[in-house]
Amino acid sequence: MAESTMQKIVSLAKRRGFIFQSSEIYGGLKACYDYGPLGVELKRNVKNAWWEDVVTRRSDVVGLDCSIIMHPDVWRASGHLAGFADPLVDCKNCKERFRADKAPRAVPGSPIVYREGGRKDGKKLDGVVPPQGYVCPVCGSGDLSDERQFNLMFRTSLGPVDPMQEILNAVDELAGLEGAARKERLANIIGSSAVYLRPETAQGMFVNFLNVLNSARVKPPFGVAQCGKSYRNEITTSNLTFRTCEFEQMELEFFVEPGTDDEWYEYWSKARFDWYTSLGMKADKLRLRPHEQCELAHYAKACVDVEYFYPFENPDGEGEWGELEGIANRTDYDLQKHTEYSGKDLSYFETETKKRYTPYVIEPAAGADRATLAFLCDAFDEEVVDAEKNDVRTVLRFHPRLAPVKVAVFPLVKKDGMPDRARDIMNELLGEGIQTFYDESGAIGRRYRRMDEVGTPWCVTVDNGTLEDGTVTVRERDSMAQSRIPREGIGEYFRNRLKQSR
Ligand code: GAP
């Protein structure tokens, strides 16, 4: 069977060092991935582009880098401890554990056929879709447990306390308690030392609101941005790095005066959509999808997702819209909650107008891993160069800002001093901070194709012309056109090409 686009991308990602399964030599770990030498550059370029465009190039946004472990009261105030949960269901047939809200929908009472134990060779069983209106996503059975809420936060403990030992010490006491009382006592024992890995970077920015206000001399409208790891014990993980338990977010909390929030919400929705197209993402594979009223998080007045049409496989074929980023109007919910729980007044006093208010927050929340995956999928292309010769080249058409390697330098042959001259060019470009790769092995055409496959926008070849008149060949990735430029000033030439690509 022909490979799907996604299978081709996954295999390229591994073969060329973009994304590897974590702990692969031990059989891998579900939904955990490592970025290889090219992947780490690509993701870093995505994060740098975000930081540059959202923070560095704006006078109204400042940055933060907060601790992953925060005071547990932060999560009480934000509502994550009580409500950051997914509905979890067990399949009694194949033992799969899955999210009820992501399970395939079916009409209650309609007939279904599935295999015993979910095994291919299992006995065929007849059943009906249960009243919940969904079946097991793996084996299709309707023999399911009740839904229960599963909190997505990873819990750990801080300090020299071992909750296991505390529980052991209290075994006799616990044995003497009944049902709810036992559960409550156990929760107290665990809770006394419990801390959580942050499930979003946003809260670090809310709890530092006063610190930023007092130290950075900012006033609304202004934003605080952060890029860093977040952790969620996701029940359903899939499609490479799309949904994982450890991921990086790029979040902006933009504080505005109430009454101006709708305007800023529109502004950021457009600005964030445009950011992806400015980095070369195809506009027809992007959309803004406003949330229905029933989808809105409890804190949100409005929310719109920037979605990308990922080439994921699904029962209807290839391709499915998936969230890339959410832009939410969080109102003053978070600052009010942290005011209530911390006892610190997180309102803003405007000296000119003598007005005091708690700012509303517009939050564009993006995922660095999802964006990297979307840029990778979007860049992937198989171009028929010569149909008669069945010549097809694989190209990653990355925007130059995102390309992990900007320039590859080759000597045409390994003699006549060409390797030394080519290395000299590589060193000059590296000295300019331009990601450059040197390769002298194999036919020149093959070397170009190898660089196409990892998305390098330009190749430079030192050839006989270089020895004759001091020029080099520049070969363009997208058009495959070649031209000659002087060797002298090559650093400035590529600096300008990168600048022009912005
Ligand atoms: N502070 C708001 C917030 O965290 P979210 O929609 O839950 O909102 C924002 O997350 C972005 O973080 C998503 O649009 C997505 O890009 C990324 N993200 C969320 N969960 C993820 C996961 N399990 N794996 C990879 N990326 C994730």
Coordinates of C-alpha atoms and ligand atoms in Angstrom, one line a residue:
M1 CA 0.0 0.0 0.0
A2 CA 1.2 3.5 -0.9
E3 CA 2.6 5.5 2.0
S4 CA 0.4 8.4 3.3
T5 CA 1.8 11.9 3.4
M6 CA 2.0 11.7 7.2
Q7 CA 3.9 8.4 7.1
K8 CA 6.3 10.1 4.6
I9 CA 6.8 13.1 6.9
V10 CA 7.3 10.9 10.0
S11 CA 9.9 8.8 8.2
L12 CA 11.7 11.9 6.8
A13 CA 11.6 13.4 10.3
K14 CA 13.4 10.4 11.7
R15 CA 15.8 9.7 8.8
R16 CA 17.1 13.3 8.6
G17 CA 17.2 14.0 12.3
F18 CA 14.2 16.2 13.0
I19 CA 12.1 14.1 15.4
F20 CA 13.0 10.8 17.2
Q21 CA 10.9 8.7 19.5
S22 CA 12.1 9.3 23.1
S23 CA 14.1 6.5 24.7
E24 CA 13.9 4.5 21.4
I25 CA 16.5 1.9 22.3
Y26 CA 14.2 0.9 25.3
G27 CA 11.2 0.6 23.0
G28 CA 10.2 4.2 23.2
L29 CA 7.8 6.0 25.6
K30 CA 4.3 6.8 24.5
A31 CA 3.8 10.3 23.2
C32 CA 7.3 11.4 24.2
Y33 CA 9.6 12.7 21.5
D34 CA 13.1 14.1 21.1
Y35 CA 14.2 16.7 18.6
G36 CA 17.2 15.7 16.6
P37 CA 20.0 18.1 15.3
L38 CA 17.8 19.6 12.5
G39 CA 14.6 19.5 14.6
V40 CA 16.1 21.4 17.4
E41 CA 17.2 24.2 15.0
L42 CA 13.7 24.2 13.4
K43 CA 11.9 24.5 16.7
R44 CA 14.3 27.1 18.0
N45 CA 13.8 29.1 14.8
V46 CA 10.0 28.9 15.4
K47 CA 10.4 30.1 19.0
N48 CA 12.9 32.8 18.0
A49 CA 10.6 34.1 15.3
W50 CA 7.7 34.2 17.8
W51 CA 9.8 36.0 20.4
E52 CA 11.2 38.4 17.9
D53 CA 7.8 39.3 16.4
V54 CA 5.7 39.3 19.6
V55 CA 8.3 40.7 22.1
T56 CA 11.5 42.2 20.6
R57 CA 9.9 44.2 17.8
R58 CA 7.1 45.6 20.0
S59 CA 7.3 48.4 22.5
D60 CA 4.2 47.2 24.4
V61 CA 5.3 43.6 25.3
V62 CA 7.8 42.4 27.8
G63 CA 9.0 38.9 28.5
L64 CA 9.1 36.5 31.5
D65 CA 10.6 33.1 32.3
C66 CA 8.7 31.6 35.2
S67 CA 9.3 28.5 37.3
I68 CA 7.6 25.3 36.1
I69 CA 6.7 24.4 39.7
M70 CA 4.6 27.1 41.4
H71 CA 2.8 27.5 44.7
P72 CA -0.1 25.0 44.8
D73 CA -2.5 27.8 45.6
V74 CA -1.9 29.2 42.1
W75 CA -3.7 26.1 40.8
R76 CA -6.4 26.4 43.4
A77 CA -7.1 30.0 42.4
S78 CA -6.9 29.3 38.7
G79 CA -9.4 26.4 39.0
H80 CA -7.0 23.8 37.6
L81 CA -7.0 21.7 40.8
A82 CA -10.8 21.4 40.8
G83 CA -11.6 21.5 37.1
F84 CA -8.7 20.8 34.7
A85 CA -9.9 17.3 33.9
D86 CA -10.9 15.2 31.0
P87 CA -13.8 12.6 31.0
L88 CA -12.0 9.2 31.2
V89 CA -13.6 5.9 30.1
D90 CA -12.3 2.3 30.2
C91 CA -13.2 -0.2 27.5
K92 CA -14.1 -3.4 29.2
N93 CA -13.5 -5.4 26.0
C94 CA -10.0 -4.3 25.0
K95 CA -9.0 -2.5 28.2
E96 CA -8.2 0.8 26.3
R97 CA -8.5 3.9 28.4
F98 CA -9.8 6.9 26.4
R99 CA -11.3 10.4 26.4
A100 CA -15.1 10.3 26.1
D101 CA -15.2 13.6 24.3
K102 CA -12.8 12.4 21.6
A103 CA -14.5 9.0 21.1
P104 CA -16.3 8.2 17.8
R105 CA -19.9 9.2 18.0
A106 CA -22.7 6.8 17.1
V107 CA -26.4 6.6 17.4
P108 CA -27.4 5.0 20.8
G109 CA -29.0 1.6 20.3
S110 CA -27.7 1.0 16.7
P111 CA -26.0 -2.3 16.1
I112 CA -22.2 -2.8 16.3
V113 CA -19.9 -5.6 15.6
Y114 CA -16.5 -5.9 17.3
R115 CA -13.8 -8.5 18.1
E116 CA -13.4 -10.1 21.5
G117 CA -10.5 -8.5 23.5
G118 CA -10.0 -6.2 20.5
R119 CA -7.8 -8.9 18.9
K120 CA -7.8 -9.3 15.2
D121 CA -8.3 -13.1 15.7
G122 CA -10.9 -12.5 18.5
K123 CA -14.4 -13.9 18.2
K124 CA -16.9 -11.6 16.4
L125 CA -19.3 -10.1 18.9
D126 CA -22.6 -8.3 18.4
G127 CA -23.6 -5.3 20.5
V128 CA -25.3 -2.0 20.5
V129 CA -24.1 1.6 20.9
P130 CA -24.6 2.5 24.6
P131 CA -26.8 5.4 25.7
Q132 CA -23.7 7.7 26.0
G133 CA -23.6 7.7 22.2
Y134 CA -20.0 6.6 21.5
V135 CA -17.9 3.5 21.3
C136 CA -14.4 2.5 22.1
P137 CA -12.1 4.2 19.6
V138 CA -9.8 1.2 19.4
C139 CA -12.0 -1.9 19.2
G140 CA -15.4 -0.4 18.5
S141 CA -17.1 -2.0 21.5
G142 CA -19.9 -0.4 23.5
D143 CA -19.0 -2.3 26.6
L144 CA -17.7 0.7 28.5
S145 CA -17.2 1.9 32.1
D146 CA -18.9 5.1 33.4
E147 CA -17.1 8.3 32.7
R148 CA -14.9 9.7 35.5
Q149 CA -13.1 13.0 35.7
F150 CA -9.3 12.6 35.4
N151 CA -7.1 15.6 36.4
L152 CA -4.5 16.3 33.8
M153 CA -1.9 17.9 36.1
F154 CA 1.2 16.0 36.9
R155 CA 1.6 15.8 40.7
T156 CA 5.0 15.5 42.5
S157 CA 6.3 16.5 45.9
L158 CA 8.6 19.3 46.9
G159 CA 11.1 19.0 49.8
P160 CA 12.3 16.0 51.9
V161 CA 8.8 14.4 52.1
D162 CA 8.0 11.0 50.6
P163 CA 4.2 10.7 50.3
M164 CA 4.5 7.0 50.0
Q165 CA 6.2 6.8 53.5
E166 CA 3.5 9.1 54.9
I167 CA 0.8 6.8 53.6
L168 CA 2.6 3.8 55.1
N169 CA 2.8 5.5 58.5
A170 CA -0.9 6.1 58.3
V171 CA -2.0 2.7 57.1
D172 CA -3.6 1.6 60.4
E173 CA -5.4 5.0 60.7
L174 CA -6.6 4.7 57.1
A175 CA -7.9 1.1 57.6
G176 CA -10.1 2.4 60.4
L177 CA -11.8 4.9 58.1
E178 CA -14.7 4.3 55.8
G179 CA -15.1 5.4 52.1
A180 CA -15.3 9.2 51.8
A181 CA -13.5 9.8 55.1
R182 CA -10.6 7.5 54.0
K183 CA -10.4 9.2 50.6
E184 CA -10.3 12.7 52.3
R185 CA -7.6 11.7 54.8
L186 CA -5.5 10.2 51.9
A187 CA -6.0 13.3 49.9
N188 CA -4.7 15.4 52.9
I189 CA -1.6 13.2 53.3
I190 CA -0.7 13.5 49.6
G191 CA -1.8 17.1 49.3
S192 CA 0.3 18.4 52.2
S193 CA 3.5 18.1 50.1
A194 CA 2.0 18.1 46.7
V195 CA 3.2 20.5 44.0
Y196 CA 2.3 20.4 40.3
L197 CA 4.1 20.7 37.0
R198 CA 2.4 23.7 35.3
P199 CA -0.2 22.8 32.7
E200 CA 0.1 26.2 31.1
T201 CA 2.6 29.0 31.2
A202 CA -0.1 31.7 31.6
Q203 CA -0.5 31.6 35.4
G204 CA 3.2 32.7 35.9
M205 CA 2.3 35.9 34.0
F206 CA -0.8 36.6 36.1
V207 CA 0.8 36.1 39.4
N208 CA 3.7 38.3 38.3
F209 CA 1.4 41.1 37.2
L210 CA 2.4 43.5 40.0
N211 CA 6.1 42.6 39.7
V212 CA 6.0 43.5 36.0
L213 CA 3.9 46.6 36.5
N214 CA 6.3 47.9 39.2
S215 CA 9.5 47.0 37.6
A216 CA 9.1 47.5 33.9
R217 CA 7.3 50.9 33.9
V218 CA 4.5 49.5 31.7
K219 CA 0.8 50.5 31.6
P220 CA -2.2 49.0 29.9
P221 CA -2.4 48.2 27.1
F222 CA 0.7 46.0 27.5
G223 CA 1.6 42.4 27.2
V224 CA 3.7 39.8 29.1
A225 CA 5.0 36.9 27.0
Q226 CA 6.6 33.6 27.9
C227 CA 7.9 30.6 26.1
G228 CA 8.4 27.4 28.0
K229 CA 7.5 23.9 28.9
S230 CA 4.1 22.8 30.1
Y231 CA 2.9 19.4 31.2
R232 CA -0.4 17.6 30.9
N233 CA -1.1 14.0 31.6
E234 CA -3.0 13.6 28.3
I235 CA -5.1 10.5 28.0
T236 CA -5.2 10.6 24.2
T237 CA -2.0 11.3 22.4
S238 CA -1.5 11.0 18.7
N239 CA 0.1 12.2 15.5
L240 CA 3.7 12.7 16.4
T241 CA 4.1 15.8 18.4
F242 CA 0.6 17.1 18.0
R243 CA -0.6 16.1 21.4
T244 CA 2.0 15.1 23.9
C245 CA 2.4 15.1 27.7
E246 CA 5.4 17.5 27.7
F247 CA 5.3 20.4 25.3
E248 CA 6.3 24.0 24.9
Q249 CA 3.9 26.9 24.8
M250 CA 4.4 30.4 23.5
E251 CA 1.8 32.5 25.4
L252 CA 1.1 36.2 25.5
E253 CA -1.1 37.8 28.2
F254 CA -2.2 41.2 26.9
F255 CA -3.6 43.4 29.6
V256 CA -6.2 46.0 28.5
E257 CA -8.7 48.4 29.9
P258 CA -12.2 46.8 30.1
G259 CA -14.3 48.1 27.3
T260 CA -11.3 48.0 24.9
D261 CA -11.1 44.2 25.1
D262 CA -13.3 43.4 22.0
E263 CA -11.1 45.6 19.8
W264 CA -7.9 44.0 21.1
Y265 CA -9.4 40.6 20.7
E266 CA -10.0 41.3 17.0
Y267 CA -6.5 42.8 16.7
W268 CA -4.7 39.8 18.1
S269 CA -6.9 37.2 16.2
K270 CA -5.8 38.8 12.9
A271 CA -2.2 39.4 14.0
R272 CA -1.8 35.8 15.0
F273 CA -3.3 34.4 11.8
D274 CA -1.1 36.7 9.8
W275 CA 2.0 35.6 11.7
Y276 CA 1.7 32.0 10.3
T277 CA 1.3 33.2 6.7
S278 CA 4.2 35.7 7.1
L279 CA 6.3 32.6 7.8
G280 CA 5.2 31.0 4.6
M281 CA 2.3 28.8 5.8
K282 CA -0.3 28.3 3.1
A283 CA -3.3 30.5 3.8
D284 CA -5.7 27.9 2.4
K285 CA -4.6 25.4 5.0
L286 CA -5.3 27.9 7.8
R287 CA -8.5 29.1 9.3
L288 CA -9.9 31.0 12.2
R289 CA -12.6 29.0 14.0
P290 CA -14.6 30.9 16.6
H291 CA -15.7 28.8 19.6
E292 CA -19.3 28.0 20.0
Q293 CA -20.8 29.3 23.3
C294 CA -20.9 25.8 24.7
E295 CA -17.2 25.2 23.9
L296 CA -16.0 28.3 25.8
A297 CA -13.8 27.8 28.9
H298 CA -15.4 29.0 32.1
Y299 CA -13.1 32.1 32.1
A300 CA -13.5 33.1 28.5
K301 CA -15.8 35.7 27.0
A302 CA -14.8 34.7 23.5
C303 CA -12.2 32.4 21.9
V304 CA -11.1 31.7 18.4
D305 CA -8.7 29.0 17.3
V306 CA -6.1 29.3 14.6
E307 CA -6.5 25.9 13.0
Y308 CA -4.2 24.1 10.4
F309 CA -5.3 21.4 8.0
Y310 CA -2.8 18.7 9.2
P311 CA -2.3 15.7 6.8
F312 CA -3.3 13.3 9.6
E313 CA -4.8 10.0 8.5
N314 CA -8.4 9.4 9.5
P315 CA -11.3 7.0 8.5
D316 CA -12.3 9.5 5.7
G317 CA -8.8 9.7 4.2
E318 CA -6.1 12.2 4.7
G319 CA -6.3 15.6 6.4
E320 CA -8.0 17.1 9.4
W321 CA -8.3 20.6 11.0
G322 CA -6.4 20.8 14.3
E323 CA -5.8 23.6 16.7
L324 CA -2.5 25.5 16.3
E325 CA -3.2 28.4 18.7
G326 CA -6.2 29.8 20.7
I327 CA -6.9 33.5 21.2
A328 CA -9.1 34.0 24.2
N329 CA -10.7 37.0 25.9
R330 CA -10.1 35.8 29.5
T331 CA -11.7 39.0 30.9
D332 CA -10.5 39.9 34.4
Y333 CA -11.1 36.3 35.6
D334 CA -7.5 35.4 36.5
L335 CA -6.5 38.6 38.1
Q336 CA -9.7 38.6 40.2
K337 CA -9.1 35.0 41.3
H338 CA -5.5 35.6 42.3
T339 CA -6.6 38.8 44.1
E340 CA -9.1 36.7 46.0
Y341 CA -6.8 33.8 46.9
S342 CA -3.6 35.8 47.6
G343 CA -5.1 38.8 49.2
K344 CA -3.0 41.1 47.0
D345 CA -4.8 43.7 45.0
L346 CA -4.1 43.1 41.4
S347 CA -5.9 46.1 40.0
Y348 CA -4.4 49.0 38.1
F349 CA -4.6 52.6 39.0
E350 CA -4.4 55.1 36.1
T351 CA -2.9 58.2 37.6
E352 CA -3.9 60.5 34.7
T353 CA -7.6 59.7 34.9
K354 CA -7.6 58.6 38.6
K355 CA -9.4 55.4 37.4
R356 CA -8.8 52.1 39.1
Y357 CA -9.7 48.9 37.3
T358 CA -8.7 45.2 37.0
P359 CA -7.5 44.8 33.4
Y360 CA -9.0 42.4 31.0
V361 CA -6.7 39.9 29.3
I362 CA -6.5 38.9 25.7
E363 CA -4.5 35.7 25.4
P364 CA -3.0 34.4 22.2
A365 CA -1.7 30.9 23.4
A366 CA 0.3 29.0 20.8
G367 CA 2.2 25.7 21.0
A368 CA 5.8 25.6 19.9
D369 CA 5.7 21.9 19.1
R370 CA 2.4 22.1 17.2
A371 CA 3.6 25.1 15.2
T372 CA 6.9 23.2 14.4
L373 CA 4.9 20.2 13.3
A374 CA 2.5 22.4 11.2
F375 CA 5.5 24.2 9.5
L376 CA 7.1 20.8 8.8
C377 CA 3.9 19.4 7.3
D378 CA 3.2 22.6 5.3
A379 CA 6.8 22.7 3.9
F380 CA 6.7 19.1 2.7
D381 CA 6.4 18.8 -1.0
E382 CA 7.2 16.1 -3.7
E383 CA 7.9 17.9 -6.9
V384 CA 7.9 16.1 -10.2
V385 CA 11.0 17.3 -11.9
D386 CA 10.9 15.1 -14.9
A387 CA 7.8 12.8 -15.3
E388 CA 9.4 10.7 -18.1
K389 CA 12.4 9.9 -16.0
N390 CA 10.2 9.5 -13.0
D391 CA 12.4 12.1 -11.3
V392 CA 10.6 13.3 -8.2
R393 CA 12.4 15.4 -5.6
T394 CA 11.4 15.8 -1.9
V395 CA 11.6 19.4 -0.8
L396 CA 10.9 21.0 2.5
R397 CA 9.9 24.5 1.4
F398 CA 10.7 26.2 4.8
H399 CA 10.7 30.0 5.0
P400 CA 14.3 31.1 5.2
R401 CA 13.7 32.3 8.8
L402 CA 12.7 28.8 9.8
A403 CA 15.1 26.7 7.8
P404 CA 17.4 24.8 10.1
V405 CA 20.3 25.2 7.7
K406 CA 20.3 28.4 5.7
V407 CA 23.3 27.7 3.4
A408 CA 25.1 24.6 2.3
V409 CA 28.6 24.9 0.8
F410 CA 30.1 22.4 -1.5
P411 CA 33.4 22.0 -3.4
L412 CA 32.5 20.7 -6.9
V413 CA 35.4 18.2 -6.6
K414 CA 37.8 17.2 -3.8
K415 CA 40.9 18.7 -5.5
D416 CA 42.4 21.9 -6.9
G417 CA 42.0 23.6 -3.5
M418 CA 38.2 23.7 -3.8
P419 CA 37.5 22.0 -0.4
D420 CA 39.7 24.7 1.4
R421 CA 37.9 27.5 -0.4
A422 CA 34.5 26.0 0.4
R423 CA 35.4 25.5 4.1
D424 CA 36.6 29.1 4.2
I425 CA 33.2 30.2 3.0
M426 CA 31.5 28.0 5.6
N427 CA 33.6 29.5 8.3
E428 CA 32.8 33.0 7.2
L429 CA 29.1 32.4 7.1
L430 CA 29.2 30.6 10.5
G431 CA 31.0 33.6 11.9
E432 CA 28.1 35.8 10.6
G433 CA 25.8 33.6 12.7
I434 CA 24.2 32.0 9.6
Q435 CA 23.5 28.3 10.0
T436 CA 25.7 26.6 7.4
F437 CA 26.6 23.1 6.4
Y438 CA 29.6 21.7 4.5
D439 CA 29.4 18.6 2.3
E440 CA 31.9 17.3 -0.1
S441 CA 30.7 13.7 -0.7
G442 CA 28.8 12.4 -3.7
A443 CA 27.7 13.9 -7.0
I444 CA 26.8 17.6 -6.9
G445 CA 23.2 16.9 -8.0
R446 CA 22.8 14.4 -5.2
R447 CA 24.1 16.9 -2.7
Y448 CA 21.6 19.5 -3.9
R449 CA 18.8 17.0 -3.4
R450 CA 19.9 16.1 0.1
M451 CA 19.7 19.8 1.1
D452 CA 16.3 20.1 -0.6
E453 CA 15.1 17.3 1.6
V454 CA 16.0 19.3 4.8
G455 CA 14.7 22.6 3.4
T456 CA 18.0 24.5 2.9
P457 CA 17.1 27.6 0.8
W458 CA 20.5 28.1 -0.8
C459 CA 23.5 26.0 -1.8
V460 CA 26.9 27.5 -2.8
T461 CA 29.3 25.6 -5.0
V462 CA 33.0 26.3 -5.4
D463 CA 33.8 25.2 -8.9
N464 CA 36.2 25.9 -11.8
G465 CA 34.7 29.4 -12.2
T466 CA 35.8 30.2 -8.7
L467 CA 39.4 29.4 -9.6
E468 CA 39.1 31.5 -12.7
D469 CA 37.3 34.6 -11.7
G470 CA 36.6 34.4 -8.0
T471 CA 32.8 33.8 -8.4
V472 CA 30.7 30.9 -6.9
T473 CA 27.5 29.2 -8.0
V474 CA 24.4 29.9 -5.9
R475 CA 21.6 27.4 -6.4
E476 CA 18.1 28.2 -5.2
R477 CA 16.1 25.5 -3.5
D478 CA 12.6 26.4 -4.8
S479 CA 13.3 27.2 -8.5
M480 CA 16.6 25.1 -8.7
A481 CA 17.9 28.2 -10.7
Q482 CA 21.6 28.8 -10.5
S483 CA 23.5 32.1 -10.7
R484 CA 27.0 33.3 -10.1
I485 CA 28.0 35.8 -7.5
P486 CA 31.4 37.1 -6.3
R487 CA 33.0 35.1 -3.5
E488 CA 34.0 38.4 -1.9
G489 CA 31.2 39.8 0.3
I490 CA 29.3 36.5 0.5
G491 CA 28.5 37.1 4.2
E492 CA 26.7 40.3 3.3
Y493 CA 25.0 38.7 0.3
F494 CA 23.3 36.1 2.5
R495 CA 22.6 38.5 5.4
N496 CA 20.7 40.6 2.8
R497 CA 18.9 37.6 1.4
L498 CA 17.7 36.6 4.9
K499 CA 16.7 40.2 5.6
Q500 CA 14.7 40.4 2.3
S501 CA 12.9 37.2 3.1
R502 CA 11.3 38.8 6.2
Ligands
GAP1 N1 -3.3 29.3 28.6 C1 -4.3 28.8 27.7 C2 -3.9 27.5 27.2 O1 -3.1 26.8 27.7 P1 -4.6 25.7 25.4 O2 -5.5 25.8 24.2 O3 -4.9 24.6 26.4 O4 -4.7 27.1 26.1 C3 -2.6 26.5 24.1 O5 -3.1 25.6 24.9 C4 -1.8 25.8 23.0 O6 -0.8 24.9 23.6 C5 -2.6 25.0 22.0 O7 -3.2 25.7 21.0 C6 -1.6 24.0 21.5 O8 -0.8 24.6 20.4 C7 -0.6 23.8 22.7 N2 -0.9 22.6 23.4 C8 -1.9 22.4 24.3 N3 -1.9 21.1 24.8 C9 -0.9 20.5 24.1 C10 -0.4 19.1 24.1 N4 -0.9 18.2 24.9 N5 0.6 18.8 23.2 C11 1.1 19.8 22.4 N6 0.7 21.1 22.4 C12 -0.3 21.4 23.2

